[in-house]
Short mmCIF file of C-alpha atoms and ligand atoms in Angstrom, two decimals:
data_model
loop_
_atom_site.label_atom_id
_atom_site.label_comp_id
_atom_site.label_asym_id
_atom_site.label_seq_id
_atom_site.Cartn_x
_atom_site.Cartn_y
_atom_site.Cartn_z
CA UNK A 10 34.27 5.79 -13.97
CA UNK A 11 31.53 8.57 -13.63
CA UNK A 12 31.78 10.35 -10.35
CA UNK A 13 27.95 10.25 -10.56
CA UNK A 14 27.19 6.48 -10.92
CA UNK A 15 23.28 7.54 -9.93
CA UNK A 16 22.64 9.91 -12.36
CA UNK A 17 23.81 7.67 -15.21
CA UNK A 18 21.53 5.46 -14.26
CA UNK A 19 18.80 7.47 -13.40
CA UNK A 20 19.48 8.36 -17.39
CA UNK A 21 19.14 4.87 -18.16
CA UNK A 22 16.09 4.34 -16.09
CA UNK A 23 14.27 7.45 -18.61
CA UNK A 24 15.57 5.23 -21.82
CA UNK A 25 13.94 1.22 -19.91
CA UNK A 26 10.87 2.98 -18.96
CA UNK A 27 9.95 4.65 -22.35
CA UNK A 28 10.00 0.80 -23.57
CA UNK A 29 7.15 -1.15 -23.66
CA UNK A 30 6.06 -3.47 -20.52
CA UNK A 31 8.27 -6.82 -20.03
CA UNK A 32 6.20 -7.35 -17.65
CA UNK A 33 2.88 -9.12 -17.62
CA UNK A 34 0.46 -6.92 -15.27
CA UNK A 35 -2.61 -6.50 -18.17
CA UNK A 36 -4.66 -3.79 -17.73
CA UNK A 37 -8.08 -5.38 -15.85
CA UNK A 38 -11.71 -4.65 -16.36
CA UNK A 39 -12.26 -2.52 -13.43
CA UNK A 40 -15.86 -3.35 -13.37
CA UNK A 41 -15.17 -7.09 -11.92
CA UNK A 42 -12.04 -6.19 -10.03
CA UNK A 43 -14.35 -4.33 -7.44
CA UNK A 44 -17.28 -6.00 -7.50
CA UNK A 45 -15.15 -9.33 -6.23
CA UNK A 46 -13.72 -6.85 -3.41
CA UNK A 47 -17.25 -5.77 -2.36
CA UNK A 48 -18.86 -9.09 -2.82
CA UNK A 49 -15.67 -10.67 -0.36
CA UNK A 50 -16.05 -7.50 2.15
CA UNK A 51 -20.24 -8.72 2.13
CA UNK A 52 -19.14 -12.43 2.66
CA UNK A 53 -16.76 -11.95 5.49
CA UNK A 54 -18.29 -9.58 7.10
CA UNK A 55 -21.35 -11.84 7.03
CA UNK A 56 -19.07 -14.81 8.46
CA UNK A 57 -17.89 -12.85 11.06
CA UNK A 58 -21.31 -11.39 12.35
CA UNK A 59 -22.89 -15.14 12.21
CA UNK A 60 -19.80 -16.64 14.11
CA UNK A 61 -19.42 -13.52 16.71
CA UNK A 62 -19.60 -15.58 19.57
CA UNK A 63 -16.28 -17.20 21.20
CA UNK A 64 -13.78 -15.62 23.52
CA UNK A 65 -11.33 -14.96 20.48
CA UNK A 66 -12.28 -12.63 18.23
CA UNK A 67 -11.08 -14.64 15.36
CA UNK A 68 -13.38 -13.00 12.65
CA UNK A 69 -13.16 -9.57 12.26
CA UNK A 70 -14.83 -8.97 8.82
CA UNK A 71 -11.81 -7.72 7.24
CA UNK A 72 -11.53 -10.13 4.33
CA UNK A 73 -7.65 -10.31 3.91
CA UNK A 74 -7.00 -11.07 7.78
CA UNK A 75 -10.02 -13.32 7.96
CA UNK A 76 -8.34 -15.45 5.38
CA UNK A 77 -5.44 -16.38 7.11
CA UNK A 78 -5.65 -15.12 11.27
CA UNK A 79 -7.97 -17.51 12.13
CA UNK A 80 -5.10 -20.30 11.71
CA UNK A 81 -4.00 -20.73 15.37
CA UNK A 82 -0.60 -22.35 13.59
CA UNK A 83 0.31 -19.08 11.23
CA UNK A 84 3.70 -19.21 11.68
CA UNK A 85 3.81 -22.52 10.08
CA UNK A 86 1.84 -21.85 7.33
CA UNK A 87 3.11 -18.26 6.71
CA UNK A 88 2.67 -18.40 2.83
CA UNK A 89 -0.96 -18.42 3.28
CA UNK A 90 -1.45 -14.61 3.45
CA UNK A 91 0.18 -14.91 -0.15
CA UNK A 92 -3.65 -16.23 -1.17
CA UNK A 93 -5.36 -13.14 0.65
CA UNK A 94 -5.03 -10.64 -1.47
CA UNK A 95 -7.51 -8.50 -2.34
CA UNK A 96 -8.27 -5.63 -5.33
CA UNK A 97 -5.71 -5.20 -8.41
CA UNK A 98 -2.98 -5.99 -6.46
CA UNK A 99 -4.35 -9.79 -5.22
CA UNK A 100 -2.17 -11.38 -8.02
CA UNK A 101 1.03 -10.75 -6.13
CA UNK A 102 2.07 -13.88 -4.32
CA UNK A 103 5.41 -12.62 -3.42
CA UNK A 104 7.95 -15.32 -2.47
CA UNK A 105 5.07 -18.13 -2.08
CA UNK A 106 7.05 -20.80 -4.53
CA UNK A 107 10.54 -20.16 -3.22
CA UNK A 108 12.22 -20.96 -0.26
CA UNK A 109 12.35 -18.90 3.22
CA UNK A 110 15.47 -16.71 3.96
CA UNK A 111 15.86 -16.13 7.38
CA UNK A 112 17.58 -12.37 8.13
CA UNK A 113 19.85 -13.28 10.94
CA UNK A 114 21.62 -9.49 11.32
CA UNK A 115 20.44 -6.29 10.78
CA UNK A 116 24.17 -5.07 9.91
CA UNK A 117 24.06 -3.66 6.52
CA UNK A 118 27.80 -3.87 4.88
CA UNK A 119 29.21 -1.33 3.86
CA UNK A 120 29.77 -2.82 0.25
CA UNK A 121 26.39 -2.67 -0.89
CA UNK A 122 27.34 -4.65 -4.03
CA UNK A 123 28.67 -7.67 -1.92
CA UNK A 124 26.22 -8.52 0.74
CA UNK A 125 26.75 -10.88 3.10
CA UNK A 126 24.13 -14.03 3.35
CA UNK A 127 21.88 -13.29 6.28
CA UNK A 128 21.50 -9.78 5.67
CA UNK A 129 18.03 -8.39 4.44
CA UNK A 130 20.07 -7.10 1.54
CA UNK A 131 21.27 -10.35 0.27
CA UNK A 132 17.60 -11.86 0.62
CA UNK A 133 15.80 -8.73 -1.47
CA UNK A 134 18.41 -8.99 -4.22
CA UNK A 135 18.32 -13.09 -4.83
CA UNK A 136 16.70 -13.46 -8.70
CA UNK A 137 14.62 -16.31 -7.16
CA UNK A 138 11.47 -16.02 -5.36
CA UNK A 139 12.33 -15.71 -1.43
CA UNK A 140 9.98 -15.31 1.65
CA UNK A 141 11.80 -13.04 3.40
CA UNK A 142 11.28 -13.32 7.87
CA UNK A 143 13.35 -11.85 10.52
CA UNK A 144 15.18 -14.21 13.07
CA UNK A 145 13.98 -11.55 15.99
CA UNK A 146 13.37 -7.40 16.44
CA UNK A 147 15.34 -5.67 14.61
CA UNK A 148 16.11 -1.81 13.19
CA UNK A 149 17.31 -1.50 9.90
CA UNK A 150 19.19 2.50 9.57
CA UNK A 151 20.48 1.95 6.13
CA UNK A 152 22.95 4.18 4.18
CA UNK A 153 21.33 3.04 1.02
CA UNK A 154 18.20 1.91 0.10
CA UNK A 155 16.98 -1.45 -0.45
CA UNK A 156 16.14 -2.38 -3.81
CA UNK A 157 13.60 -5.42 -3.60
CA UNK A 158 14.01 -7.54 -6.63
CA UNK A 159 10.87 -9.59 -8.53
CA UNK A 160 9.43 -12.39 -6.46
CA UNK A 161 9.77 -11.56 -2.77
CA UNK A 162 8.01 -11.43 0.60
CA UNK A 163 9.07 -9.33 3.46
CA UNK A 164 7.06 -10.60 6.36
CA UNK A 165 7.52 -8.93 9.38
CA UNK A 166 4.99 -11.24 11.68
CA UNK A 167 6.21 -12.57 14.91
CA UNK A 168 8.97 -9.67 15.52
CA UNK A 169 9.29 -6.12 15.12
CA UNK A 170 11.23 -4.66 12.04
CA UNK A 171 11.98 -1.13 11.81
CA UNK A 172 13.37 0.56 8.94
CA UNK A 173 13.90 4.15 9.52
CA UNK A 174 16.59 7.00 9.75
CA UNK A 175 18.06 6.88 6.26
CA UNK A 176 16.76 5.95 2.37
CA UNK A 177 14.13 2.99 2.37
CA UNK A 178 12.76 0.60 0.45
CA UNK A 179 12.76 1.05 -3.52
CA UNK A 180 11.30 -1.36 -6.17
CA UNK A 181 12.28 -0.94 -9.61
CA UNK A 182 11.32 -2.25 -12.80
CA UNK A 183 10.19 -5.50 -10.72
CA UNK A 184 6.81 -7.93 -10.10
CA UNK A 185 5.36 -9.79 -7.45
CA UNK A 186 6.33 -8.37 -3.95
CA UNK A 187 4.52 -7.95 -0.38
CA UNK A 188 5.30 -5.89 1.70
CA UNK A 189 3.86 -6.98 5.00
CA UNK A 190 4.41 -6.06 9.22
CA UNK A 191 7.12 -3.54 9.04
CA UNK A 192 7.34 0.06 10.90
CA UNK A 193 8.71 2.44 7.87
CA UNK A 194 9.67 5.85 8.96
CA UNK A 195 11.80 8.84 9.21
CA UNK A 196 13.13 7.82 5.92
CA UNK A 197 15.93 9.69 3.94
CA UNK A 198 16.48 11.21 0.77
CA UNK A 199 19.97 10.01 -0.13
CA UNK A 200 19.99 9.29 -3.78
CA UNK A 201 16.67 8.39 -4.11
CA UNK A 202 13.74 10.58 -3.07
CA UNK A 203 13.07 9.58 0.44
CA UNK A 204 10.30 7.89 0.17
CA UNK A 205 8.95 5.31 2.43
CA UNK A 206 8.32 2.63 -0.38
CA UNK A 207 9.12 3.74 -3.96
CA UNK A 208 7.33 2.09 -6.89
CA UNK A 209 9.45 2.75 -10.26
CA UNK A 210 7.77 0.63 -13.12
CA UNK A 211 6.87 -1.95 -10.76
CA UNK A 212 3.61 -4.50 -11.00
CA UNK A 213 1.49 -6.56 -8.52
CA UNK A 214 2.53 -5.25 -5.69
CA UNK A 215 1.00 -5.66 -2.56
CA UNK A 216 1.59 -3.32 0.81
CA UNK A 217 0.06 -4.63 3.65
CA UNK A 218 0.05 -3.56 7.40
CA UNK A 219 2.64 -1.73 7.49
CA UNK A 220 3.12 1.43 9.95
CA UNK A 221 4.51 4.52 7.91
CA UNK A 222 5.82 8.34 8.85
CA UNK A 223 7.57 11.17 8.60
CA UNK A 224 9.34 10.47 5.25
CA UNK A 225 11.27 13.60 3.62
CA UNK A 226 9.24 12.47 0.31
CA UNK A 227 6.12 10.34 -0.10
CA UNK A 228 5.41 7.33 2.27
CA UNK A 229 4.63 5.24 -1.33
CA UNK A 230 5.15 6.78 -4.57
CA UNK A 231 3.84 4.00 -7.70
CA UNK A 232 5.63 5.97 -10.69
CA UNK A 233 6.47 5.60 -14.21
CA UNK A 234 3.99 3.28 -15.66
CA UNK A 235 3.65 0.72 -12.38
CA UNK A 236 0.83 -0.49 -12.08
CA UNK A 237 -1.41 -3.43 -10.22
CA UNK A 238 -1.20 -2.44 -6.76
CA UNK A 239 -3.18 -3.09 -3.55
CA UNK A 240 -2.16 -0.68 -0.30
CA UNK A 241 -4.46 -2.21 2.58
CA UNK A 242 -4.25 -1.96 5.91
CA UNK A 243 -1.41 0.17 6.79
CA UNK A 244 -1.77 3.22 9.12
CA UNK A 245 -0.11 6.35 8.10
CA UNK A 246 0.55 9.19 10.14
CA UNK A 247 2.51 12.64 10.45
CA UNK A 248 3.50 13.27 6.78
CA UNK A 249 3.00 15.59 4.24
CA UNK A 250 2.63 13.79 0.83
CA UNK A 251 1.49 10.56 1.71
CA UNK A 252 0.51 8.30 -1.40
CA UNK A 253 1.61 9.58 -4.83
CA UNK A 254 -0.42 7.26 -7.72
CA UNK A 255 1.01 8.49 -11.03
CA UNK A 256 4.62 10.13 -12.22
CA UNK A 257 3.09 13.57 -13.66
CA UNK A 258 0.36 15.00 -15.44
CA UNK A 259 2.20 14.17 -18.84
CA UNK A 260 3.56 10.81 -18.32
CA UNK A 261 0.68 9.20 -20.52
CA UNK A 262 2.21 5.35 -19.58
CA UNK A 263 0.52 5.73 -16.09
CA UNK A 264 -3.34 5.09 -18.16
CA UNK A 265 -2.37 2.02 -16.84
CA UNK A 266 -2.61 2.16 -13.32
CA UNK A 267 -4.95 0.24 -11.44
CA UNK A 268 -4.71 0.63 -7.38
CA UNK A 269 -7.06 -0.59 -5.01
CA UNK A 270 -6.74 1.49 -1.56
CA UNK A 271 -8.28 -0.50 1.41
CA UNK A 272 -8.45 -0.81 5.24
CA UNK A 273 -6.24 1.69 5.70
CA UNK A 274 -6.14 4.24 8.88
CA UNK A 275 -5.21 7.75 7.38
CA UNK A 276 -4.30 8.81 11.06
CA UNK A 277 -3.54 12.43 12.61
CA UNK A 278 -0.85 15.03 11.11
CA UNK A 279 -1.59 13.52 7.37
CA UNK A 280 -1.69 16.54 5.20
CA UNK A 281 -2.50 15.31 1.50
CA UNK A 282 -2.26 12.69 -0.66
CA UNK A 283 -4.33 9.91 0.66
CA UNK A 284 -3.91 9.42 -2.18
CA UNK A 285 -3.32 11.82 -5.32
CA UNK A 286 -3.69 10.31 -8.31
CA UNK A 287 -2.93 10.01 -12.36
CA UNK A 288 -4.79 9.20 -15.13
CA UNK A 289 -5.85 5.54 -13.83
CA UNK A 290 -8.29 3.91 -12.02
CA UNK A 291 -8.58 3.81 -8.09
CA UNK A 292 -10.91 2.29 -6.24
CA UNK A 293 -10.29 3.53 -2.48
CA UNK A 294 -12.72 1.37 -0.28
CA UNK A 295 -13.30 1.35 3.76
CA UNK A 296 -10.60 3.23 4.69
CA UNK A 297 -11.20 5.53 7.89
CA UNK A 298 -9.39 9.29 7.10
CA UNK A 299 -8.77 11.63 10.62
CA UNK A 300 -8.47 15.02 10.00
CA UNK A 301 -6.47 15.51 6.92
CA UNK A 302 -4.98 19.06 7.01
CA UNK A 303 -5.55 20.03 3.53
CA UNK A 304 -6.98 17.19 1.55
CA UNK A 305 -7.74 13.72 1.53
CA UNK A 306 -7.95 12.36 -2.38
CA UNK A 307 -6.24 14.35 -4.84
CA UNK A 308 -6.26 13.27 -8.60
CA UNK A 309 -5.53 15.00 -12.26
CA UNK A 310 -5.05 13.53 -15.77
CA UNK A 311 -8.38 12.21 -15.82
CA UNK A 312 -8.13 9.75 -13.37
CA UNK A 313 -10.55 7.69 -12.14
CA UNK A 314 -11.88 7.81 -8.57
CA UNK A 315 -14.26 5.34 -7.25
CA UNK A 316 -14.72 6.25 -3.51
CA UNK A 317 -16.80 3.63 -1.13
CA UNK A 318 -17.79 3.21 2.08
CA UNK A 319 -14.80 5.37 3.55
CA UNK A 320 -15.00 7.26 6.85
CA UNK A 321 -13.89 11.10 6.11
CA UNK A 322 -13.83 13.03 9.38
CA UNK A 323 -13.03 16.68 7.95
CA UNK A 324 -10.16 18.97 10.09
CA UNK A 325 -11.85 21.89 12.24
CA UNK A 326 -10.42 24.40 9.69
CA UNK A 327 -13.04 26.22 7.42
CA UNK A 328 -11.32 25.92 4.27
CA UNK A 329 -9.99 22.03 4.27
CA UNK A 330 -13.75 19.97 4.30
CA UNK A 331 -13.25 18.98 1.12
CA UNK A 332 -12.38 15.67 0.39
CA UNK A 333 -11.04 16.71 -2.92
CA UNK A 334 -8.61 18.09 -4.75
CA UNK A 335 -7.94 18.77 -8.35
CA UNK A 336 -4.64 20.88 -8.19
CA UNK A 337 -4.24 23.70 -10.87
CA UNK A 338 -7.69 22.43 -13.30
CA UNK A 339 -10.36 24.54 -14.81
CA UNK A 340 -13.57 22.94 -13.79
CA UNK A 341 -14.42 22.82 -17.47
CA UNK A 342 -11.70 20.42 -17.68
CA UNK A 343 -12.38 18.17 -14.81
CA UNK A 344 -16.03 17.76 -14.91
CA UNK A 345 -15.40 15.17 -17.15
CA UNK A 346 -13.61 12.96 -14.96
CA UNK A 347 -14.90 10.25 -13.20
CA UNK A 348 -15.08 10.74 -9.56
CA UNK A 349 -17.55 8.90 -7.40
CA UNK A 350 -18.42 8.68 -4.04
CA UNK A 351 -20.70 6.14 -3.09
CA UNK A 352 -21.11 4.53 0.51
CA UNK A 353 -19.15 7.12 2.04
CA UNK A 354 -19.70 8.82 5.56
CA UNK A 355 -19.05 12.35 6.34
CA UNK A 356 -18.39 13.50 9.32
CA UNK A 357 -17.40 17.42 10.61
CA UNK A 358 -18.63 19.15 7.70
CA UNK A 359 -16.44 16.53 5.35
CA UNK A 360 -17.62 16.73 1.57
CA UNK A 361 -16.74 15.05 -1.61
CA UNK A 362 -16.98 16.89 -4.97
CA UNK A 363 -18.11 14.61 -7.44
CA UNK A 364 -17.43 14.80 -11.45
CA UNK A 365 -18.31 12.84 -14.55
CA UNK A 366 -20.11 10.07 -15.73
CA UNK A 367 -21.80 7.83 -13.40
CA UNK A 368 -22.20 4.83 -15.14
CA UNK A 369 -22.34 1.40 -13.60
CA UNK A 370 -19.81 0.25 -15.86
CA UNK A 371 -16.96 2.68 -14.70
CA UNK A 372 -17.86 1.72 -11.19
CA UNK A 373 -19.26 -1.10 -10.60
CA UNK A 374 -21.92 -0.35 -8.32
CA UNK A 375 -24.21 -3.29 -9.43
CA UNK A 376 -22.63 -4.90 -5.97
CA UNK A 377 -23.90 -2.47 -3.72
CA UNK A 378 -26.31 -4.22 -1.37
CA UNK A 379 -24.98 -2.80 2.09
CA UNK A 380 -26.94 0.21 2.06
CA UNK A 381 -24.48 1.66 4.60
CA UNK A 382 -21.04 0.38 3.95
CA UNK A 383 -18.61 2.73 5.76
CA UNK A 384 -20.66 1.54 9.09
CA UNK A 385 -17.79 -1.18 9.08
CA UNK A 386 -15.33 1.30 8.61
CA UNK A 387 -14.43 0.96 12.30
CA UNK A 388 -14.17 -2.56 12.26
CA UNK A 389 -12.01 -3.01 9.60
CA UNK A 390 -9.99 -0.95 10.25
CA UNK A 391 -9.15 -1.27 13.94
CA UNK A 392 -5.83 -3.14 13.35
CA UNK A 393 -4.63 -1.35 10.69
CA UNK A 394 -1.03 -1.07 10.47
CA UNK A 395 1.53 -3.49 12.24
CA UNK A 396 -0.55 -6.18 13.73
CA UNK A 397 0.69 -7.72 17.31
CA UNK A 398 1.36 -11.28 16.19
CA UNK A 399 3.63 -12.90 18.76
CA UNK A 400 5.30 -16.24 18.07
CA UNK A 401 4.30 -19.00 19.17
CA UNK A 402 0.68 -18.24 19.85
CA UNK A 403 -1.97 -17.27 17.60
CA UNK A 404 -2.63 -13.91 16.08
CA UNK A 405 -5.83 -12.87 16.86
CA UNK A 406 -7.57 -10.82 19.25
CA UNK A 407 -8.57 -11.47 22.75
CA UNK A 408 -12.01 -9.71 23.28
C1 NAG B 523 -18.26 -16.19 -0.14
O1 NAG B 523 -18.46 -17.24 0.79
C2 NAG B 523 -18.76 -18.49 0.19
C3 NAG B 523 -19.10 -19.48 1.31
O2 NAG B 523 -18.26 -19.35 2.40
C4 NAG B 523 -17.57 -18.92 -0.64
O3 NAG B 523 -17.84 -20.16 -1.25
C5 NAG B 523 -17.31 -17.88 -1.70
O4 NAG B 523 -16.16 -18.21 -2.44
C6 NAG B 523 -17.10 -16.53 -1.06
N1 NAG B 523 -16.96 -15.54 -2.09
C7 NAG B 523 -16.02 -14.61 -2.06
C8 NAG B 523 -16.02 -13.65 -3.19
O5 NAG B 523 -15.19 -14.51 -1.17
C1 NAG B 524 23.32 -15.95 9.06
O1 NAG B 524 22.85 -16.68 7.94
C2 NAG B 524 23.87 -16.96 6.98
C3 NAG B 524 23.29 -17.68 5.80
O2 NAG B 524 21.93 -17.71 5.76
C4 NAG B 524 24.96 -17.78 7.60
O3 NAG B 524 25.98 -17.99 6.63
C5 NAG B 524 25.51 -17.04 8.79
O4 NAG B 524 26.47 -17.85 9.43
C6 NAG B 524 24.41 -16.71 9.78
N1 NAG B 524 24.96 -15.87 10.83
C7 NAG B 524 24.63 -16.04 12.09
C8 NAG B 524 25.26 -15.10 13.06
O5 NAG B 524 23.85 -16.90 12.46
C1 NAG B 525 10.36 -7.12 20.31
O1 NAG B 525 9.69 -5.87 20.20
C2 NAG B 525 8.44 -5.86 20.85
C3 NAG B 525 7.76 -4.56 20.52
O2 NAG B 525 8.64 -3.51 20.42
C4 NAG B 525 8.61 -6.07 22.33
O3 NAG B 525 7.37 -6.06 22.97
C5 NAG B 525 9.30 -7.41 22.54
O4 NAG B 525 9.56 -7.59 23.91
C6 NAG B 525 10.61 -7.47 21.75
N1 NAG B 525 11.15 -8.81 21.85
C7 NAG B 525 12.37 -9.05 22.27
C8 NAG B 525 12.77 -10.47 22.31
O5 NAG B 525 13.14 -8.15 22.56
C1 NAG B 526 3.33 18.94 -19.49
O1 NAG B 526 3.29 19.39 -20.79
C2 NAG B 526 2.86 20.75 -20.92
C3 NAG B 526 2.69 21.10 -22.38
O2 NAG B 526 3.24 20.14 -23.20
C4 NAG B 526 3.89 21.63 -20.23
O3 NAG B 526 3.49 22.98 -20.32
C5 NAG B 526 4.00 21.24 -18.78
O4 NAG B 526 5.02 21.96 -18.14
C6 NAG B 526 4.30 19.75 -18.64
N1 NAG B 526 4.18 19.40 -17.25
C7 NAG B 526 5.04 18.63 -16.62
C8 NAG B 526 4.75 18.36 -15.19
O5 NAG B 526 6.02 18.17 -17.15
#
């Protein structure tokens, strides 16, 4: 036996990932992939201003918790939210057609290969599709990551799930997982980088309101060709490289990568990364950004930025307005990529520095009829990260 059982398979991982896809995440034409997020950000928002009137404020706007809040019964009908996706990542439906698992202990045995039924490791390494919920709180200080297999929901709702204090979460060469209501943080390089949620060659995933710091790596890291992700909701705060899009400036597989970034609250002590991306296309919509310390969206590779209706409120220091980043490139060289800002509000001397082409069809800007989009930012926003549902009453907000 090797004495270093990770490395060999970190070997192995190099050989899988230079394959070709066995998964079935196609590439998407961009174009209608944001126009039917803007059009359902216009409809709900639309909804909720018209029915603004009772007690319960049932109807925010925010189109992926409009879709399923309003039910006063959402603990029965959990699998609901697996319809509310929104942006490249809507296709994941997590555990919808499989059975729940109910996490009973957060003991983690010591025998990672064998773990015991009831344990959130048993649940995330079933084949099937699972809906993963938590019998009441609980804090998860692991010695080993998690890996989350194909086909699963981890739902936090109801109770409060922490997973913090050692390595994290890690999905790997797997499809069709949400990640929803769980407090990620002080997580721990220990084998694996030591990030909050890492994304090795995985596809429709969705991360959703989730609260996420102080990781010794990134708080989500999509690498190595993954691809098909939505990130909406969550707040992030107090870290250094917070959302990694892309494996490096060479690793041509990542063309693929389509991420929609959404409803997110980039919150105090964030330094960069919100995100930096690779070679794909991200569309990074109505998310509200606090004082970044040195940047907020970072990109190379020729990726493709489509910035709307965000809320950038720039640090105090002179040097760190800028919105953007383009680490180590000649301007000659990254004129020609496609960065866009459109929608967005600046606030504290806060700037974006635009590049390329500005054609409709990169963008999609056809949509835009809310002349001032970011106005919602606010709104939308307000409940980001991990949203007070209790059980046994319904999860919206009393006015
Ligand atoms: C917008 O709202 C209408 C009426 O409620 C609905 O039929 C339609 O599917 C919605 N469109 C989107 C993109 O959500
Ligand atoms: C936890 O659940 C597993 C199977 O789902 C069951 O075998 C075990 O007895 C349960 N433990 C407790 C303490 O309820
Ligand atoms: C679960 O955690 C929440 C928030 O930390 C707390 O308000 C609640 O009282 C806890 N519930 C139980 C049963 O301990
Ligand atoms: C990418 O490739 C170039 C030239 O082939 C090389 O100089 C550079 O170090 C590589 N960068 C990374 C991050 O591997």
């Amino acid at each position: 036996m090797s004495p270093y059982p990770e490395s060999r398979n970190v070997i192995l991982l190099f050989v899988l990932a230079s394959l070709p896809l066995f998964f079935s995440a196609h590439v998407e034409d961009p174009e209608a992939v944001v126009a039917d997020v803007m059009r359902s950000i216009e409809n709900t928002t639309t909804e909720a201003q018209r029915r603004q009137l009772s007690e319960y404020h049932c109807l925010t706007g925010n189109p992926i918790d409009d879709c399923w809040r309003c039910d006063p019964n959402w603990m029965k009908n959990r699998k609901r939210l697996a319809d509310c996706g929104l942006g490249f990542g809507r296709k994941a439906i997590g555990g919808r057609n499989g059975e729940f698992y109910l996490v009973n202990t957060s003991r983690d045995d010591d025998d990672y290969r064998n773990p015991r039924p009831g344990t959130l490791r048993y649940g995330l390494r079933q084949k099937k599709p699972l809906w993963i919920i938590f019998k009441r709180n609980m804090s998860f200080k692991l010695k080993r990551h998690l890996v989350i297999e194909s086909d699963k929901t981890i739902d936090g709702r109801g109770v409060t799930v922490r997973i913090s204090d050692g390595p994290c979460l890690v999905i790997r060469f797997a499809n069709n997982i949400i990640i929803h209501g769980l407090h990620i943080y002080n997580c721990k390089k220990r084998l694996v980088d030591g990030d909050g949620i890492q994304i090795f060659r995985g596809s429709n995933i969705w991360v959703d309101h989730n609260y996420m710091s102080n990781c010794e790596d990134g708080l989500i890291d999509a690498v190595f060709g993954s691809t098909a992700i939505t990130i909406s909701n969550n707040y992030f705060t107090h870290h250094d490289h917070t959302i990694l899009l892309g494996h490096n400036d060479n690793f041509t597989m990542d063309k693929k990568m389509q991420v929609t970034v959404a409803f997110n609250h980039f919150g105090k002590g964030l330094i960069q990364r919100m995100p930096r991306c690779r070679f794909g296309y991200f569309h990074v919509v109505n998310n509200d950004y606090t004082r970044w310390e040195m940047y907020a969206i970072g990109g190379s590779a020729g990726a493709t930025i489509n910035s709307q209706g965000n809320k950038f409120v720039a640090p105090n220091h002179i040097f760190h307005k800028q919105v953007t980043m383009r680490p180590n490139t000649p301007k000659s060289v990254w004129k020609h990529w496609n960065w866009l800002s459109s929608g967005d509000e600046f606030h504290n001397g806060a700037y974006f520095v635009e590049s390329g082409s500005k054609s409709s069809s990169i963008y999609a800007k056809a949509w835009s009829l809310k002349p001032k989009l970011s106005s919602l930012v606010g709104r939308l926003t307000k409940e980001a990260g991990v949203l007070k549902c209790q059980k046994g009453s319904p999860c919206w907000v009393r006015l």
